[in-house]
């Protein structure tokens, strides 16, 4: 059986490995793989083939609708009329909403992502017998693993 786990890069990995060795798992059955973290920033604009679920135009569309209604209403009293002022105010509302969303995504959300900051940096793979799998899993959880999964290697 193989037990996979992910860790942040810290001394807890070494503690987990030494505890596993004390429980009878051989060094040949323990495999540690460091991960390369993303160095480039995420793209803001989605393409046709990739979308991250973050919409930048939703607030812009809502503000464009609200501003166009208000602009068309006020436009009855202005010289260009309600259609032109409705279109102008819709454009202003869309630009304002897009600017607000870009600011929120680039400044506020970036700070939250940096503060949250738990990244899987190391994968630890332990090859063990099925009877030892529960003990290995408990050792990994006790040493602050971010995630643990067991896979049977007997083909079942």
JSON list of C-alpha atoms in Angstrom, two decimals:
[
{"chain": "A", "resi": 1, "resn": "UNK", "atom": "CA", "xyz": [0.00, 0.00, 0.00]},
{"chain": "A", "resi": 2, "resn": "UNK", "atom": "CA", "xyz": [1.17, 3.52, -0.71]},
{"chain": "A", "resi": 3, "resn": "UNK", "atom": "CA", "xyz": [0.33, 6.51, 1.44]},
{"chain": "A", "resi": 4, "resn": "UNK", "atom": "CA", "xyz": [0.63, 9.93, -0.19]},
{"chain": "A", "resi": 5, "resn": "UNK", "atom": "CA", "xyz": [0.75, 13.18, 1.78]},
{"chain": "A", "resi": 6, "resn": "UNK", "atom": "CA", "xyz": [1.56, 16.82, 1.20]},
{"chain": "A", "resi": 7, "resn": "UNK", "atom": "CA", "xyz": [3.42, 19.10, 3.58]},
{"chain": "A", "resi": 8, "resn": "UNK", "atom": "CA", "xyz": [4.60, 22.65, 3.80]},
{"chain": "A", "resi": 9, "resn": "UNK", "atom": "CA", "xyz": [8.37, 22.80, 3.75]},
{"chain": "A", "resi": 10, "resn": "UNK", "atom": "CA", "xyz": [9.21, 22.64, 7.46]},
{"chain": "A", "resi": 11, "resn": "UNK", "atom": "CA", "xyz": [10.91, 20.50, 10.09]},
{"chain": "A", "resi": 12, "resn": "UNK", "atom": "CA", "xyz": [7.71, 18.45, 10.52]},
{"chain": "A", "resi": 13, "resn": "UNK", "atom": "CA", "xyz": [8.67, 16.43, 7.44]},
{"chain": "A", "resi": 14, "resn": "UNK", "atom": "CA", "xyz": [11.88, 15.33, 9.12]},
{"chain": "A", "resi": 15, "resn": "UNK", "atom": "CA", "xyz": [10.00, 14.51, 12.31]},
{"chain": "A", "resi": 16, "resn": "UNK", "atom": "CA", "xyz": [7.48, 12.44, 10.35]},
{"chain": "A", "resi": 17, "resn": "UNK", "atom": "CA", "xyz": [10.23, 10.55, 8.51]},
{"chain": "A", "resi": 18, "resn": "UNK", "atom": "CA", "xyz": [12.14, 9.77, 11.70]},
{"chain": "A", "resi": 19, "resn": "UNK", "atom": "CA", "xyz": [8.93, 8.63, 13.41]},
{"chain": "A", "resi": 20, "resn": "UNK", "atom": "CA", "xyz": [8.11, 6.40, 10.43]},
{"chain": "A", "resi": 21, "resn": "UNK", "atom": "CA", "xyz": [11.58, 4.87, 10.58]},
{"chain": "A", "resi": 22, "resn": "UNK", "atom": "CA", "xyz": [11.10, 4.18, 14.29]},
{"chain": "A", "resi": 23, "resn": "UNK", "atom": "CA", "xyz": [7.86, 2.33, 13.47]},
{"chain": "A", "resi": 24, "resn": "UNK", "atom": "CA", "xyz": [9.73, -0.01, 11.11]},
{"chain": "A", "resi": 25, "resn": "UNK", "atom": "CA", "xyz": [9.29, 1.62, 7.69]},
{"chain": "A", "resi": 26, "resn": "UNK", "atom": "CA", "xyz": [12.54, 1.28, 5.74]},
{"chain": "A", "resi": 27, "resn": "UNK", "atom": "CA", "xyz": [14.25, 4.29, 4.16]},
{"chain": "A", "resi": 28, "resn": "UNK", "atom": "CA", "xyz": [13.76, 2.70, 0.75]},
{"chain": "A", "resi": 29, "resn": "UNK", "atom": "CA", "xyz": [9.99, 2.85, 1.30]},
{"chain": "A", "resi": 30, "resn": "UNK", "atom": "CA", "xyz": [9.94, 6.61, 1.94]},
{"chain": "A", "resi": 31, "resn": "UNK", "atom": "CA", "xyz": [10.09, 8.95, -1.03]},
{"chain": "A", "resi": 32, "resn": "UNK", "atom": "CA", "xyz": [10.09, 12.76, -0.71]},
{"chain": "A", "resi": 33, "resn": "UNK", "atom": "CA", "xyz": [9.46, 15.02, -3.71]},
{"chain": "A", "resi": 34, "resn": "UNK", "atom": "CA", "xyz": [9.78, 18.83, -3.47]},
{"chain": "A", "resi": 35, "resn": "UNK", "atom": "CA", "xyz": [7.37, 20.80, -5.66]},
{"chain": "A", "resi": 36, "resn": "UNK", "atom": "CA", "xyz": [8.20, 23.85, -7.73]},
{"chain": "A", "resi": 37, "resn": "UNK", "atom": "CA", "xyz": [5.72, 26.60, -6.87]},
{"chain": "A", "resi": 38, "resn": "UNK", "atom": "CA", "xyz": [4.24, 28.95, -9.45]},
{"chain": "A", "resi": 39, "resn": "UNK", "atom": "CA", "xyz": [6.60, 31.82, -10.14]},
{"chain": "A", "resi": 40, "resn": "UNK", "atom": "CA", "xyz": [4.41, 33.79, -12.55]},
{"chain": "A", "resi": 41, "resn": "UNK", "atom": "CA", "xyz": [1.32, 35.68, -11.50]},
{"chain": "A", "resi": 42, "resn": "UNK", "atom": "CA", "xyz": [-2.14, 34.44, -12.42]},
{"chain": "A", "resi": 43, "resn": "UNK", "atom": "CA", "xyz": [-3.65, 35.92, -15.54]},
{"chain": "A", "resi": 44, "resn": "UNK", "atom": "CA", "xyz": [-6.46, 38.38, -14.98]},
{"chain": "A", "resi": 45, "resn": "UNK", "atom": "CA", "xyz": [-8.32, 37.86, -18.25]},
{"chain": "A", "resi": 46, "resn": "UNK", "atom": "CA", "xyz": [-9.68, 34.46, -19.19]},
{"chain": "A", "resi": 47, "resn": "UNK", "atom": "CA", "xyz": [-9.33, 32.89, -22.60]},
{"chain": "A", "resi": 48, "resn": "UNK", "atom": "CA", "xyz": [-11.85, 30.79, -24.50]},
{"chain": "A", "resi": 49, "resn": "UNK", "atom": "CA", "xyz": [-10.23, 27.57, -23.27]},
{"chain": "A", "resi": 50, "resn": "UNK", "atom": "CA", "xyz": [-9.42, 28.52, -19.67]},
{"chain": "A", "resi": 51, "resn": "UNK", "atom": "CA", "xyz": [-11.53, 30.23, -17.04]},
{"chain": "A", "resi": 52, "resn": "UNK", "atom": "CA", "xyz": [-10.82, 30.56, -13.33]},
{"chain": "A", "resi": 53, "resn": "UNK", "atom": "CA", "xyz": [-14.33, 31.44, -12.22]},
{"chain": "A", "resi": 54, "resn": "UNK", "atom": "CA", "xyz": [-13.53, 35.08, -11.44]},
{"chain": "A", "resi": 55, "resn": "UNK", "atom": "CA", "xyz": [-15.72, 37.51, -13.36]},
{"chain": "A", "resi": 56, "resn": "UNK", "atom": "CA", "xyz": [-14.48, 41.04, -13.87]},
{"chain": "A", "resi": 57, "resn": "UNK", "atom": "CA", "xyz": [-17.48, 42.39, -15.78]},
{"chain": "A", "resi": 58, "resn": "UNK", "atom": "CA", "xyz": [-20.37, 41.42, -13.51]},
{"chain": "A", "resi": 59, "resn": "UNK", "atom": "CA", "xyz": [-20.20, 44.57, -11.37]},
{"chain": "A", "resi": 60, "resn": "UNK", "atom": "CA", "xyz": [-19.58, 46.64, -14.51]},
{"chain": "A", "resi": 61, "resn": "UNK", "atom": "CA", "xyz": [-22.73, 45.30, -16.16]},
{"chain": "A", "resi": 62, "resn": "UNK", "atom": "CA", "xyz": [-24.81, 45.93, -13.04]},
{"chain": "A", "resi": 63, "resn": "UNK", "atom": "CA", "xyz": [-23.54, 49.50, -12.71]},
{"chain": "A", "resi": 64, "resn": "UNK", "atom": "CA", "xyz": [-23.97, 50.09, -16.46]},
{"chain": "A", "resi": 65, "resn": "UNK", "atom": "CA", "xyz": [-27.63, 49.07, -16.16]},
{"chain": "A", "resi": 66, "resn": "UNK", "atom": "CA", "xyz": [-28.23, 51.26, -13.11]},
{"chain": "A", "resi": 67, "resn": "UNK", "atom": "CA", "xyz": [-26.36, 54.25, -14.54]},
{"chain": "A", "resi": 68, "resn": "UNK", "atom": "CA", "xyz": [-28.11, 53.98, -17.92]},
{"chain": "A", "resi": 69, "resn": "UNK", "atom": "CA", "xyz": [-31.54, 54.06, -16.27]},
{"chain": "A", "resi": 70, "resn": "UNK", "atom": "CA", "xyz": [-30.58, 57.09, -14.21]},
{"chain": "A", "resi": 71, "resn": "UNK", "atom": "CA", "xyz": [-28.85, 58.75, -17.17]},
{"chain": "A", "resi": 72, "resn": "UNK", "atom": "CA", "xyz": [-31.85, 58.20, -19.44]},
{"chain": "A", "resi": 73, "resn": "UNK", "atom": "CA", "xyz": [-34.16, 59.61, -16.80]},
{"chain": "A", "resi": 74, "resn": "UNK", "atom": "CA", "xyz": [-32.06, 62.73, -16.37]},
{"chain": "A", "resi": 75, "resn": "UNK", "atom": "CA", "xyz": [-31.51, 62.89, -20.14]},
{"chain": "A", "resi": 76, "resn": "UNK", "atom": "CA", "xyz": [-35.09, 64.03, -20.69]},
{"chain": "A", "resi": 77, "resn": "UNK", "atom": "CA", "xyz": [-34.11, 67.39, -19.20]},
{"chain": "A", "resi": 78, "resn": "UNK", "atom": "CA", "xyz": [-30.70, 67.66, -20.92]},
{"chain": "A", "resi": 79, "resn": "UNK", "atom": "CA", "xyz": [-29.91, 68.84, -24.40]},
{"chain": "A", "resi": 80, "resn": "UNK", "atom": "CA", "xyz": [-28.82, 65.56, -26.05]},
{"chain": "A", "resi": 81, "resn": "UNK", "atom": "CA", "xyz": [-31.85, 63.61, -24.91]},
{"chain": "A", "resi": 82, "resn": "UNK", "atom": "CA", "xyz": [-32.38, 60.34, -23.01]},
{"chain": "A", "resi": 83, "resn": "UNK", "atom": "CA", "xyz": [-30.79, 57.92, -25.52]},
{"chain": "A", "resi": 84, "resn": "UNK", "atom": "CA", "xyz": [-27.40, 59.61, -25.69]},
{"chain": "A", "resi": 85, "resn": "UNK", "atom": "CA", "xyz": [-27.25, 60.20, -21.94]},
{"chain": "A", "resi": 86, "resn": "UNK", "atom": "CA", "xyz": [-28.36, 56.62, -21.26]},
{"chain": "A", "resi": 87, "resn": "UNK", "atom": "CA", "xyz": [-25.51, 55.29, -23.45]},
{"chain": "A", "resi": 88, "resn": "UNK", "atom": "CA", "xyz": [-22.95, 57.69, -21.95]},
{"chain": "A", "resi": 89, "resn": "UNK", "atom": "CA", "xyz": [-23.94, 56.88, -18.38]},
{"chain": "A", "resi": 90, "resn": "UNK", "atom": "CA", "xyz": [-23.97, 53.12, -19.15]},
{"chain": "A", "resi": 91, "resn": "UNK", "atom": "CA", "xyz": [-20.40, 53.41, -20.45]},
{"chain": "A", "resi": 92, "resn": "UNK", "atom": "CA", "xyz": [-19.36, 55.37, -17.34]},
{"chain": "A", "resi": 93, "resn": "UNK", "atom": "CA", "xyz": [-21.04, 52.79, -15.06]},
{"chain": "A", "resi": 94, "resn": "UNK", "atom": "CA", "xyz": [-19.33, 49.90, -16.85]},
{"chain": "A", "resi": 95, "resn": "UNK", "atom": "CA", "xyz": [-15.89, 51.53, -16.63]},
{"chain": "A", "resi": 96, "resn": "UNK", "atom": "CA", "xyz": [-16.47, 52.34, -12.94]},
{"chain": "A", "resi": 97, "resn": "UNK", "atom": "CA", "xyz": [-17.54, 48.74, -12.15]},
{"chain": "A", "resi": 98, "resn": "UNK", "atom": "CA", "xyz": [-14.63, 47.27, -14.11]},
{"chain": "A", "resi": 99, "resn": "UNK", "atom": "CA", "xyz": [-12.22, 49.58, -12.27]},
{"chain": "A", "resi": 100, "resn": "UNK", "atom": "CA", "xyz": [-13.63, 48.57, -8.89]},
{"chain": "A", "resi": 101, "resn": "UNK", "atom": "CA", "xyz": [-13.34, 44.84, -9.72]},
{"chain": "A", "resi": 102, "resn": "UNK", "atom": "CA", "xyz": [-9.79, 45.22, -11.05]},
{"chain": "A", "resi": 103, "resn": "UNK", "atom": "CA", "xyz": [-8.80, 47.08, -7.89]},
{"chain": "A", "resi": 104, "resn": "UNK", "atom": "CA", "xyz": [-10.40, 44.42, -5.69]},
{"chain": "A", "resi": 105, "resn": "UNK", "atom": "CA", "xyz": [-8.74, 41.58, -7.60]},
{"chain": "A", "resi": 106, "resn": "UNK", "atom": "CA", "xyz": [-5.27, 43.12, -7.90]},
{"chain": "A", "resi": 107, "resn": "UNK", "atom": "CA", "xyz": [-4.94, 44.74, -4.46]},
{"chain": "A", "resi": 108, "resn": "UNK", "atom": "CA", "xyz": [-7.36, 43.31, -1.90]},
{"chain": "A", "resi": 109, "resn": "UNK", "atom": "CA", "xyz": [-7.55, 39.67, -3.09]},
{"chain": "A", "resi": 110, "resn": "UNK", "atom": "CA", "xyz": [-3.77, 39.54, -3.63]},
{"chain": "A", "resi": 111, "resn": "UNK", "atom": "CA", "xyz": [-3.21, 40.51, 0.01]},
{"chain": "A", "resi": 112, "resn": "UNK", "atom": "CA", "xyz": [-5.68, 37.84, 1.15]},
{"chain": "A", "resi": 113, "resn": "UNK", "atom": "CA", "xyz": [-3.95, 35.18, -0.98]},
{"chain": "A", "resi": 114, "resn": "UNK", "atom": "CA", "xyz": [-0.56, 36.16, 0.45]},
{"chain": "A", "resi": 115, "resn": "UNK", "atom": "CA", "xyz": [-1.87, 36.10, 4.02]},
{"chain": "A", "resi": 116, "resn": "UNK", "atom": "CA", "xyz": [-3.62, 32.76, 3.58]},
{"chain": "A", "resi": 117, "resn": "UNK", "atom": "CA", "xyz": [-0.45, 31.30, 2.15]},
{"chain": "A", "resi": 118, "resn": "UNK", "atom": "CA", "xyz": [-0.55, 27.54, 2.85]},
{"chain": "A", "resi": 119, "resn": "UNK", "atom": "CA", "xyz": [1.13, 25.92, -0.11]},
{"chain": "A", "resi": 120, "resn": "UNK", "atom": "CA", "xyz": [1.85, 22.27, -0.65]},
{"chain": "A", "resi": 121, "resn": "UNK", "atom": "CA", "xyz": [5.57, 22.29, -1.18]},
{"chain": "A", "resi": 122, "resn": "UNK", "atom": "CA", "xyz": [6.57, 18.67, -0.52]},
{"chain": "A", "resi": 123, "resn": "UNK", "atom": "CA", "xyz": [4.97, 15.34, -1.39]},
{"chain": "A", "resi": 124, "resn": "UNK", "atom": "CA", "xyz": [5.82, 12.42, 0.90]},
{"chain": "A", "resi": 125, "resn": "UNK", "atom": "CA", "xyz": [5.13, 8.93, -0.44]},
{"chain": "A", "resi": 126, "resn": "UNK", "atom": "CA", "xyz": [5.37, 5.98, 1.96]},
{"chain": "A", "resi": 127, "resn": "UNK", "atom": "CA", "xyz": [5.38, 2.42, 0.66]},
{"chain": "A", "resi": 128, "resn": "UNK", "atom": "CA", "xyz": [4.14, 0.11, 3.43]},
{"chain": "A", "resi": 129, "resn": "UNK", "atom": "CA", "xyz": [2.07, -2.99, 4.17]},
{"chain": "A", "resi": 130, "resn": "UNK", "atom": "CA", "xyz": [-1.71, -2.70, 4.51]},
{"chain": "A", "resi": 131, "resn": "UNK", "atom": "CA", "xyz": [-1.56, -3.39, 8.25]},
{"chain": "A", "resi": 132, "resn": "UNK", "atom": "CA", "xyz": [0.81, -0.44, 8.77]},
{"chain": "A", "resi": 133, "resn": "UNK", "atom": "CA", "xyz": [-1.20, 2.01, 6.66]},
{"chain": "A", "resi": 134, "resn": "UNK", "atom": "CA", "xyz": [-3.37, 3.28, 9.51]},
{"chain": "A", "resi": 135, "resn": "UNK", "atom": "CA", "xyz": [-0.32, 3.91, 11.72]},
{"chain": "A", "resi": 136, "resn": "UNK", "atom": "CA", "xyz": [1.49, 5.70, 8.89]},
{"chain": "A", "resi": 137, "resn": "UNK", "atom": "CA", "xyz": [-1.56, 7.85, 8.21]},
{"chain": "A", "resi": 138, "resn": "UNK", "atom": "CA", "xyz": [-1.84, 8.84, 11.88]},
{"chain": "A", "resi": 139, "resn": "UNK", "atom": "CA", "xyz": [1.86, 9.72, 12.03]},
{"chain": "A", "resi": 140, "resn": "UNK", "atom": "CA", "xyz": [1.51, 11.94, 8.98]},
{"chain": "A", "resi": 141, "resn": "UNK", "atom": "CA", "xyz": [-1.59, 13.69, 10.34]},
{"chain": "A", "resi": 142, "resn": "UNK", "atom": "CA", "xyz": [0.11, 14.21, 13.73]},
{"chain": "A", "resi": 143, "resn": "UNK", "atom": "CA", "xyz": [3.03, 15.91, 11.98]},
{"chain": "A", "resi": 144, "resn": "UNK", "atom": "CA", "xyz": [0.80, 18.52, 10.30]},
{"chain": "A", "resi": 145, "resn": "UNK", "atom": "CA", "xyz": [0.29, 17.04, 6.85]},
{"chain": "A", "resi": 146, "resn": "UNK", "atom": "CA", "xyz": [-1.91, 19.20, 4.62]},
{"chain": "A", "resi": 147, "resn": "UNK", "atom": "CA", "xyz": [-3.48, 16.13, 3.00]},
{"chain": "A", "resi": 148, "resn": "UNK", "atom": "CA", "xyz": [-3.18, 12.34, 3.18]},
{"chain": "A", "resi": 149, "resn": "UNK", "atom": "CA", "xyz": [-4.44, 9.63, 0.84]},
{"chain": "A", "resi": 150, "resn": "UNK", "atom": "CA", "xyz": [-4.00, 5.85, 0.74]},
{"chain": "A", "resi": 151, "resn": "UNK", "atom": "CA", "xyz": [-3.73, 3.83, -2.46]},
{"chain": "A", "resi": 152, "resn": "UNK", "atom": "CA", "xyz": [-3.68, 0.04, -2.60]},
{"chain": "A", "resi": 153, "resn": "UNK", "atom": "CA", "xyz": [-0.82, -1.18, -4.75]},
{"chain": "A", "resi": 154, "resn": "UNK", "atom": "CA", "xyz": [-2.05, -4.80, -5.04]},
{"chain": "A", "resi": 155, "resn": "UNK", "atom": "CA", "xyz": [-4.15, -3.93, -8.11]},
{"chain": "A", "resi": 156, "resn": "UNK", "atom": "CA", "xyz": [-7.57, -4.02, -6.41]}
]
